[in-house]
Coordinates of C-alpha atoms and ligand atoms in Angstrom, one line a residue:
X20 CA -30.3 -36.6 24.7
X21 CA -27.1 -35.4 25.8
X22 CA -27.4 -31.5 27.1
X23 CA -23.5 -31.3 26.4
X24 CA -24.3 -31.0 23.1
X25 CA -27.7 -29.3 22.9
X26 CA -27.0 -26.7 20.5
X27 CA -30.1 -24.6 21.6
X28 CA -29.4 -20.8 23.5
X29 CA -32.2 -19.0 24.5
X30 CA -30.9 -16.2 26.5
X31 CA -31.2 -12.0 25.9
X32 CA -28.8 -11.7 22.8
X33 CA -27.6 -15.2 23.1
X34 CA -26.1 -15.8 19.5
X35 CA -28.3 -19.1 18.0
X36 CA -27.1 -22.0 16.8
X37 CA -28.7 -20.9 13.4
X38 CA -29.6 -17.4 12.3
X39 CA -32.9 -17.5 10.2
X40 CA -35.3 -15.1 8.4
X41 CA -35.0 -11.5 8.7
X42 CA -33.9 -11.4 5.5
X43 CA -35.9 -8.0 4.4
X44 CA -34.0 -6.1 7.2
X45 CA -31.0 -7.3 6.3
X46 CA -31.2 -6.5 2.5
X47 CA -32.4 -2.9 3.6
X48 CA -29.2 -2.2 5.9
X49 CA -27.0 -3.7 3.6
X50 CA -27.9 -1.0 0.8
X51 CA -28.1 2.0 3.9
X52 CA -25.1 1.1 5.2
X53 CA -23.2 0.5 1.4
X54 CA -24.7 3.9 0.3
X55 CA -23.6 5.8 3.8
X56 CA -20.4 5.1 3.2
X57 CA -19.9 6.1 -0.2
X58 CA -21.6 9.4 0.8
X59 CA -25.3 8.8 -0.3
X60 CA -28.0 9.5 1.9
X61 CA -30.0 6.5 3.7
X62 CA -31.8 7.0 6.4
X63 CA -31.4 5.9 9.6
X64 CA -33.5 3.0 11.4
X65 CA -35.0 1.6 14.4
X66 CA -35.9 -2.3 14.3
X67 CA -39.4 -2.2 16.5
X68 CA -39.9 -5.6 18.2
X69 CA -41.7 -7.3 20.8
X70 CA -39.7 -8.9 23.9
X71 CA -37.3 -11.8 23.0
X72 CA -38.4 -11.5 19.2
X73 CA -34.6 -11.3 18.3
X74 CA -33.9 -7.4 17.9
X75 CA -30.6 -7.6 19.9
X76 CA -29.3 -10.2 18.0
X77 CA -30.2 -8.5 14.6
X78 CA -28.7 -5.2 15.8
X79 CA -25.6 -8.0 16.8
X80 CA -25.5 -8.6 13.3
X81 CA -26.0 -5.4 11.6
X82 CA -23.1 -4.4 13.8
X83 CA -20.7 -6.4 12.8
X84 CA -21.5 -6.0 9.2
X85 CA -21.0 -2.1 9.8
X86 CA -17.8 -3.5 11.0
X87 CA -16.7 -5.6 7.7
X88 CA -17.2 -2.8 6.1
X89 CA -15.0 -0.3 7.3
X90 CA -17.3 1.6 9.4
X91 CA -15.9 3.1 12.8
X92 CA -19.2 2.3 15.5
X93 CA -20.3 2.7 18.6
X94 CA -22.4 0.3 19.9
X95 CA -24.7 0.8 23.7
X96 CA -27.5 -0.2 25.6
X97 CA -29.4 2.2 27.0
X98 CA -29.5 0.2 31.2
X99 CA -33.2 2.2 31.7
X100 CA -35.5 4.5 31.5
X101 CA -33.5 6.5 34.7
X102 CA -32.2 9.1 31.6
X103 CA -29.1 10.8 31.0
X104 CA -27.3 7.2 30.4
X105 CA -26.5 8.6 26.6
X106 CA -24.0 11.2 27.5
X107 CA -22.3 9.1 29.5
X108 CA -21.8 6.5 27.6
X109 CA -21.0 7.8 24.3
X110 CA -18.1 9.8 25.9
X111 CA -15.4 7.2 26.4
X112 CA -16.7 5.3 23.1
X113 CA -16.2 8.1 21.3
X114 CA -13.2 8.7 22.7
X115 CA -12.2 5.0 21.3
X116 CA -13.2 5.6 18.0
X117 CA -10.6 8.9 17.9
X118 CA -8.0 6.9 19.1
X119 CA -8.4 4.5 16.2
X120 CA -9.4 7.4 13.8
X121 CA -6.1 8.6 14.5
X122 CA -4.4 5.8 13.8
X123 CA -5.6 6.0 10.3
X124 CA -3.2 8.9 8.5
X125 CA -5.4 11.6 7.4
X126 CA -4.6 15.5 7.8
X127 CA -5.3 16.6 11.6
X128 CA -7.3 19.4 11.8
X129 CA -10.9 16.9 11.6
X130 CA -9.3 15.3 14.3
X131 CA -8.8 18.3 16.7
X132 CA -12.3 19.5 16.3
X133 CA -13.4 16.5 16.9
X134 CA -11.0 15.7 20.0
X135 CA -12.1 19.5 21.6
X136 CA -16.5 18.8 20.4
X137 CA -15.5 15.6 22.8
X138 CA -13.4 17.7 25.3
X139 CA -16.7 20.6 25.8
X140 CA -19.0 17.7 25.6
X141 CA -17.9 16.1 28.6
X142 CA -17.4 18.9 30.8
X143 CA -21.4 20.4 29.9
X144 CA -22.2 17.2 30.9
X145 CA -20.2 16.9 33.7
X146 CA -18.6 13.9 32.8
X147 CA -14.9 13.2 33.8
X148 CA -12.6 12.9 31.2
X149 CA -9.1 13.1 30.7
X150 CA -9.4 14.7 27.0
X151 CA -7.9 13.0 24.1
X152 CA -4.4 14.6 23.0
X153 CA -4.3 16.2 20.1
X154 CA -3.3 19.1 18.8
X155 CA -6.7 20.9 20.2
X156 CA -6.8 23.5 17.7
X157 CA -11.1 23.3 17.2
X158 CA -13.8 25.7 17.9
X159 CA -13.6 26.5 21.9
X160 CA -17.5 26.3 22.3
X161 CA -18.7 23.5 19.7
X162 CA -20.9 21.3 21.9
X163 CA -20.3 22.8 25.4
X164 CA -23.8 24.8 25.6
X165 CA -25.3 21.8 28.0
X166 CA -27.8 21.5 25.6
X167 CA -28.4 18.1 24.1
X168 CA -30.5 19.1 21.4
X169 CA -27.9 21.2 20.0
X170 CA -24.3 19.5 21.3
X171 CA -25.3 15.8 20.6
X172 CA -25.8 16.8 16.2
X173 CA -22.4 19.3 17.3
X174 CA -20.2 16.5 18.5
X175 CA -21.4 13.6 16.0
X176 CA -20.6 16.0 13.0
X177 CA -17.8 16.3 14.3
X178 CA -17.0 12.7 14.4
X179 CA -18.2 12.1 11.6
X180 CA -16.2 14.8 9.6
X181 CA -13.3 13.2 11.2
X182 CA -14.2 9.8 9.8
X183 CA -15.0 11.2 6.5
X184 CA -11.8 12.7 6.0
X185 CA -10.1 8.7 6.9
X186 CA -12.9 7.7 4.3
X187 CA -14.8 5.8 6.8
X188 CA -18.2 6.7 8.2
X189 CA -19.4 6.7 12.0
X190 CA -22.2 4.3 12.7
X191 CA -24.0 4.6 15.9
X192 CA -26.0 1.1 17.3
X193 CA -28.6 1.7 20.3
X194 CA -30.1 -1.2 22.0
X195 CA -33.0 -0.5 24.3
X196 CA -34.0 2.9 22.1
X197 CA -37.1 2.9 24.5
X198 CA -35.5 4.1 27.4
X199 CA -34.0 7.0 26.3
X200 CA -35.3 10.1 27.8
X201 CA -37.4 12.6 25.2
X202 CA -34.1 15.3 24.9
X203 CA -31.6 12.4 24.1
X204 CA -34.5 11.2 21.7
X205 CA -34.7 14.6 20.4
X206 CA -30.7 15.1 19.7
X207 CA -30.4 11.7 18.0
X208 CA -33.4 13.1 15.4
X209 CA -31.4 15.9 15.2
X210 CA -28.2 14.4 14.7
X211 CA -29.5 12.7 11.8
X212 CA -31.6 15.7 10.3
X213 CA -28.1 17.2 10.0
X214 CA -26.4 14.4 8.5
X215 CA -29.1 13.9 5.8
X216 CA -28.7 17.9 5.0
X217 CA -25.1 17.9 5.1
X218 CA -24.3 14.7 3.6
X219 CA -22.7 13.8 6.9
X220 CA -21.6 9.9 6.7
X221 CA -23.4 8.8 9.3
X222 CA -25.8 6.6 10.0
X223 CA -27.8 5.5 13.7
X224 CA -29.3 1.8 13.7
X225 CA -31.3 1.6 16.8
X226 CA -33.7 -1.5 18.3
X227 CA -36.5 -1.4 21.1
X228 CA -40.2 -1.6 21.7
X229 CA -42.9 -0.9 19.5
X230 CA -43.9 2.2 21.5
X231 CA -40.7 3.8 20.5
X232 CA -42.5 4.7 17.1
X233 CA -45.1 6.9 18.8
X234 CA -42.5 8.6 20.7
X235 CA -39.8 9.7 18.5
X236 CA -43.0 11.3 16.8
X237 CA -44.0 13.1 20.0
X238 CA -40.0 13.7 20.4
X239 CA -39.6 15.4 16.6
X240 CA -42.2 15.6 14.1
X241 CA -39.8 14.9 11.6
X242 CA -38.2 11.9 12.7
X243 CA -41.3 9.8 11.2
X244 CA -39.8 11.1 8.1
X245 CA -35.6 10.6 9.1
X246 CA -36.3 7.0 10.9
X247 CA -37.4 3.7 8.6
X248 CA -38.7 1.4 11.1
X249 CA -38.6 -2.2 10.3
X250 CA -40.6 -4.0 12.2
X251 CA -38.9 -7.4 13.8
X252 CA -42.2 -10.1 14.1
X253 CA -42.5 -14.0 15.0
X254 CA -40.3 -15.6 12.4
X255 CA -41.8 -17.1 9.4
X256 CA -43.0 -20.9 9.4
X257 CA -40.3 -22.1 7.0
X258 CA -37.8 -19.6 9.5
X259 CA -38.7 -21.4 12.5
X260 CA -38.1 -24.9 11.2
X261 CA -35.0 -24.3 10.5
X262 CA -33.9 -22.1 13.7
X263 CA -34.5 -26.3 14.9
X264 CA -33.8 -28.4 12.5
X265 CA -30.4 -27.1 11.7
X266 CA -28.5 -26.8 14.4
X267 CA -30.1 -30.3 15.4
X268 CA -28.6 -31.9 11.8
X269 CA -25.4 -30.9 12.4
X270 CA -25.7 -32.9 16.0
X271 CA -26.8 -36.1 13.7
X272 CA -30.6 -35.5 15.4
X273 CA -33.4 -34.7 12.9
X274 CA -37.0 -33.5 14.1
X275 CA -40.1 -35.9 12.8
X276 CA -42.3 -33.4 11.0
X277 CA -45.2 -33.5 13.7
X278 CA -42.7 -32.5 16.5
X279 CA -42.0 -29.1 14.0
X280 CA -45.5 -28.6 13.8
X281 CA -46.6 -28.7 17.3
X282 CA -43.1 -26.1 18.0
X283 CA -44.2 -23.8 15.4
X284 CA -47.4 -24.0 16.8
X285 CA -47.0 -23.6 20.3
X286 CA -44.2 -21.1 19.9
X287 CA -46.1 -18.5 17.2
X288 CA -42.9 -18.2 15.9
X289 CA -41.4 -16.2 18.3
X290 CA -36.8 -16.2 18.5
X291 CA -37.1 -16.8 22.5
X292 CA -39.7 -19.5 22.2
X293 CA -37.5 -21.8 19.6
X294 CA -34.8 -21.7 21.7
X295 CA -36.6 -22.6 24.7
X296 CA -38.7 -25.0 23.0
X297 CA -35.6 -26.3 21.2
X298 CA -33.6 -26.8 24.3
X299 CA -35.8 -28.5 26.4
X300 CA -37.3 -30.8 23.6
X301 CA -33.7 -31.9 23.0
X302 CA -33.1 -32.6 26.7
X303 CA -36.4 -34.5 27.1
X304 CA -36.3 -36.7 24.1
X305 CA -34.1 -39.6 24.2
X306 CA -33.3 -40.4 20.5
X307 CA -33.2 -39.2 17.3
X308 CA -35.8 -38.3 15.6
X309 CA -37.4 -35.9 17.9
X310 CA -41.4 -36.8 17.8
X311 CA -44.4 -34.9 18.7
X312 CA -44.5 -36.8 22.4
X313 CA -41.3 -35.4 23.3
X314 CA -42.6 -32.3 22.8
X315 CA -45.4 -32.5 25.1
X316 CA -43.1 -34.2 27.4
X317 CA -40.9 -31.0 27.7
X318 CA -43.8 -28.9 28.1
X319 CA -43.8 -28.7 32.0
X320 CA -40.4 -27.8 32.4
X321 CA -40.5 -25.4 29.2
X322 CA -43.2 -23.6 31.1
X323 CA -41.1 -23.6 34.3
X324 CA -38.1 -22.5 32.6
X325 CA -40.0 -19.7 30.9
X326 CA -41.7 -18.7 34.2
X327 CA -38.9 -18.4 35.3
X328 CA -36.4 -16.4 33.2
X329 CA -38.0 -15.0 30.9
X330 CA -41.6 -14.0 32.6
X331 CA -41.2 -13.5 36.2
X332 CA -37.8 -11.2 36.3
X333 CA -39.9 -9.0 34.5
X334 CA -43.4 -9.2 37.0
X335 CA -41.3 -8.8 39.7
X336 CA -39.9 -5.8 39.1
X337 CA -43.5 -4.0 38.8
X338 CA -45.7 -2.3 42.5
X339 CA -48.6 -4.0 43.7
X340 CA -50.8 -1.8 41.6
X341 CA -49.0 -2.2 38.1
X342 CA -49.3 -6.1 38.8
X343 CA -53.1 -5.3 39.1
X344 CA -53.4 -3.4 36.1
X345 CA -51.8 -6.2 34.1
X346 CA -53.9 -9.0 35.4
X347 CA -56.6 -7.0 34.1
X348 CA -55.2 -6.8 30.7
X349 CA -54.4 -10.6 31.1
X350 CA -58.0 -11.1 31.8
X351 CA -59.1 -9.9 28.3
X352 CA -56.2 -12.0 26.7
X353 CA -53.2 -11.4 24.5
X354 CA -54.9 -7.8 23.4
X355 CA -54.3 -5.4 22.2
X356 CA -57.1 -3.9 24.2
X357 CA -58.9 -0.6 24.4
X358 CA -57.5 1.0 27.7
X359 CA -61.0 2.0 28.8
X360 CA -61.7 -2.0 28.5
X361 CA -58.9 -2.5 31.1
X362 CA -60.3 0.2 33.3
X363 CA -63.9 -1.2 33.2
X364 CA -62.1 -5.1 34.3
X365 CA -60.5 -3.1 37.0
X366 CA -64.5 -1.7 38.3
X367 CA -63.1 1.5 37.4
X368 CA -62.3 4.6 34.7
X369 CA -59.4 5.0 33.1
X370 CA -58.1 8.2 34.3
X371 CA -58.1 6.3 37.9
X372 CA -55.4 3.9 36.5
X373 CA -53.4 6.5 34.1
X374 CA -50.5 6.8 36.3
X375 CA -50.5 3.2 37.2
X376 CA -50.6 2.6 33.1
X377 CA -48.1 5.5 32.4
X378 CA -45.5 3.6 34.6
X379 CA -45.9 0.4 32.7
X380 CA -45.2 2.3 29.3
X381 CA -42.1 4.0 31.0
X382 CA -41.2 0.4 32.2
X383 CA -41.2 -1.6 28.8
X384 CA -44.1 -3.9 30.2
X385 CA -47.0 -2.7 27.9
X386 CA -47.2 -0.6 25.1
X387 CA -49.6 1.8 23.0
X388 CA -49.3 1.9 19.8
X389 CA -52.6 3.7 18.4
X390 CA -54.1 6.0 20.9
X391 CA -56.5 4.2 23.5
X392 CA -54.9 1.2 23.1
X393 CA -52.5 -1.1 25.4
X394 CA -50.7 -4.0 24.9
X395 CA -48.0 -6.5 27.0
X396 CA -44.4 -6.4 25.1
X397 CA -43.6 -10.0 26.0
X398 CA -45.1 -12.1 23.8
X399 CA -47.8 -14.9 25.8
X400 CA -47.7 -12.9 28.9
X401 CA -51.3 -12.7 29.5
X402 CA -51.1 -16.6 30.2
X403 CA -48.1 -16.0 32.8
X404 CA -50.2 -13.4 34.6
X405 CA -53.4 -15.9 34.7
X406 CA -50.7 -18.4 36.2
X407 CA -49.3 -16.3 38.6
X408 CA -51.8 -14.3 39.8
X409 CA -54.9 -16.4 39.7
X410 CA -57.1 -13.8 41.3
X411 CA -58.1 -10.7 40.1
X412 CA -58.1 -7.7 42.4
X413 CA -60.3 -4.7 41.7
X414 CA -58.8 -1.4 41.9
X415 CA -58.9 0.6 45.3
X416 CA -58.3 4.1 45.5
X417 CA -55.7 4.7 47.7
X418 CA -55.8 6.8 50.7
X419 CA -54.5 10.4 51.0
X420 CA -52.0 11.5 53.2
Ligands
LIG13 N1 -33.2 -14.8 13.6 C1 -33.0 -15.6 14.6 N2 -32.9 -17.0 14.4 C2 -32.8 -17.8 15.4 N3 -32.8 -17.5 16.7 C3 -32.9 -16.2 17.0 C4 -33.0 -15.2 16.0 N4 -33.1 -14.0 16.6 C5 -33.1 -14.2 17.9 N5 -32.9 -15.5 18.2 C6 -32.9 -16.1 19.6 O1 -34.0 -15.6 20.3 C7 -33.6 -15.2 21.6 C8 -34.0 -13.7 21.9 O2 -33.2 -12.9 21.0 P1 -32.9 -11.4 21.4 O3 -32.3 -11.3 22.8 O4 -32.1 -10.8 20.3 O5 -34.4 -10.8 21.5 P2 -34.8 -9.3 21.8 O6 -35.9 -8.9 20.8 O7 -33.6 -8.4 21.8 O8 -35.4 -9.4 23.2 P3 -35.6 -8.3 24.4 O9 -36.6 -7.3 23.9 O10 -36.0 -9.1 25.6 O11 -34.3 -7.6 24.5 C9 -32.1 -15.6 21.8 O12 -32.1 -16.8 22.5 C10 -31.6 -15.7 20.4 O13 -30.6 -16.6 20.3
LIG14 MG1 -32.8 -7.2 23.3

């Protein structure tokens, strides 16, 4: 049918056609985000997903809803797992949300601690900033230490203090929570330990990869206990028929029920899948209704597409070794597998490959999320690696020197 109007979008926080499911999550940061702003305390969250599951998109969502409701945010994605991104980039977004803080009347003195917390922030952290005029009458040190365990929690409550006094709250959205380093981990804990003991309005919404859970943990003991974590799965079976059949009804083009099967089936339900799926399928069929053939027409170029774009960008960007390591995995299939399993595949131990499997957590490629246990973070990957890499190598030491 006609790709001009293929409603389909697969793509990394590519808005679909039609949102479904997740409607759990959504409840849950409704009543967070309804209670922060009154003043109640709600914790903070971080929506755990797999790759291309749909996290970015929630986060999109929950955004914007922060948005309708009067919240001043700040919304970033943290680029990699390189570190020391946060400072960075919350300096000139904070900066924003002053700017429109103080365009809401209010008294000023908030504002100035906030506007000097900003000022000493970006100069511990060597960042370049003009500075924010106001009548800088704050504290001279608050958040200058260099110290991002204690400035981050120094500088949000001063934000937020600012916001509370324009009866607004300060909500923070992170994309990519998995890449922050340990101390920026650490200071965002922090930041919210203080605003659930001072009845700060504030409140951090955060997405990434399941191993994130593990290592805010390891980062804080507490932040088990400060962090819900909503876990962001395949979409249900009722979900995923509609993620196709709607936008497809409002073309005119309706899905025979044996074509939603075999999707459903082929896709597990996962966001990226239905897209593809969707889009291709569409493309590939020449009439409405879409039947089960036209599925397993579009198959070949669906698993082009995918090797493509969604698989290969992120193989490529992996050594030699770390490609081993996951055709190993790939050879046990989808997993989750005991790492001394992968270790034997390889011919040898575990600690041999630690590095090699320490590199793929740091990465986003694989993920551990009970102890002595690894598993790939983009959903069917252990067929692409089969594909791609039909051989597997054994592990050689390498050479010294
Ligand atoms: N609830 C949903 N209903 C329908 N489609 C969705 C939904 N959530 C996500 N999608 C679609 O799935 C694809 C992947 O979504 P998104 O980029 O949000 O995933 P992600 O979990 O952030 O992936 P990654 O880990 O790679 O960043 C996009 O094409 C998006 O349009
Ligand atoms: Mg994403």
């Amino acid at each position: 049918m006609d790709p001009r109007t293929n409603p389909f979008a697969p793509g990394a926080g590519a808005r679909p056609p039609a949102f479904a499911g997740r409607e759990q999550i959504l409840e849950a940061a409704d009543i967070a985000l309804d209670r922060q702003i009154a003043g109640r305390h709600a914790n903070s969250m971080i929506l755990l997903g797999l790759r291309g599951v749909g996290k970015t998109v929630l986060l999109n969502r929950l955004h914007e809803e922060a948005k309708a409701k009067g919240y001043e945010t700040v919304r970033l994605e943290v680029p990699d797992a390189a570190g020391g991104h946060l400072a960075r980039m919350l300096v000139p977004m904070l900066d924003s949300v002053l700017r429109r803080l103080d365009r809401r009347q209010a008294a000023q003195d908030a504002m100035g601690r906030a506007g000097a917390a900003l000022v000493n922030f970006a100069a511990a952290f060597k960042i370049s900033y003009q500075g924010f005029a106001l009548g800088l009458d704050g504290d001279g040190l608050a958040a200058g230490s260099g110290n991002m365990e204690a400035d981050l929690p120094d500088l949000m409550r001063a934000v937020w203090e600012a916001a509370a006094d324009r009866k607004t709250a300060l909500g923070l959205f992170i994309d990519e929570v998995q890449y922050l380093s340990r101390d920026e981990l650490s200071a965002l804990a922090r930041t919210c330990h203080e605003a659930a003991q001072q009845g700060g309005r504030f409140l951090m919404i955060g997405a990434g990869l399941p191993q994130i859970a593990a290592l805010a943990g390891d980062a804080k003991s507490y932040a088990e206990r400060l962090f819900s974590y909503p876990e962001v799965g395949p979409l249900s079976d009722a979900a995923a028929r509609e993620v196709l059949s709607r936008p497809a009804a409002e073309e005119g083009v309706a899905f025979e029920d044996a074509a939603l099967d075999r999707i459903v089936a082929d896709t597990e339900g996962y966001a990226y899948f239905l897209q593809s799926w969707g889009k291709f399928v569409w493309d590939e069929a020449d009439a409405s209704p879409i039947t089960e053939d036209d599925v397993i027409r579009a198959h070949p170029a669906i698993r082009a597409d995918l090797d493509e774009s969604f698989f290969r960008v992120r193989y490529d960007r992996s050594s030699p070794a770390e490609q081993q390591y996951l055709r190993a995995m790939a050879e046990l299939g989808p997993g989750p597998h005991q790492t001394g399993d992968v270790a034997k595949i390889l011919g040898t131990e575990s600690s041999q490959v630690a590095n090699t499997r320490r590199k793929l957590i740091e990465a986003g490629m694989i993920y551990s999320q009970r102890h002595g246990e690894t598993a790939f973070t983009v959903p069917l990957f252990d067929t692409f690696m089969r594909r791609t890499m039909p051989d597997l190598v054994p592990y050689t030491p390498r050479k010294r020197g």
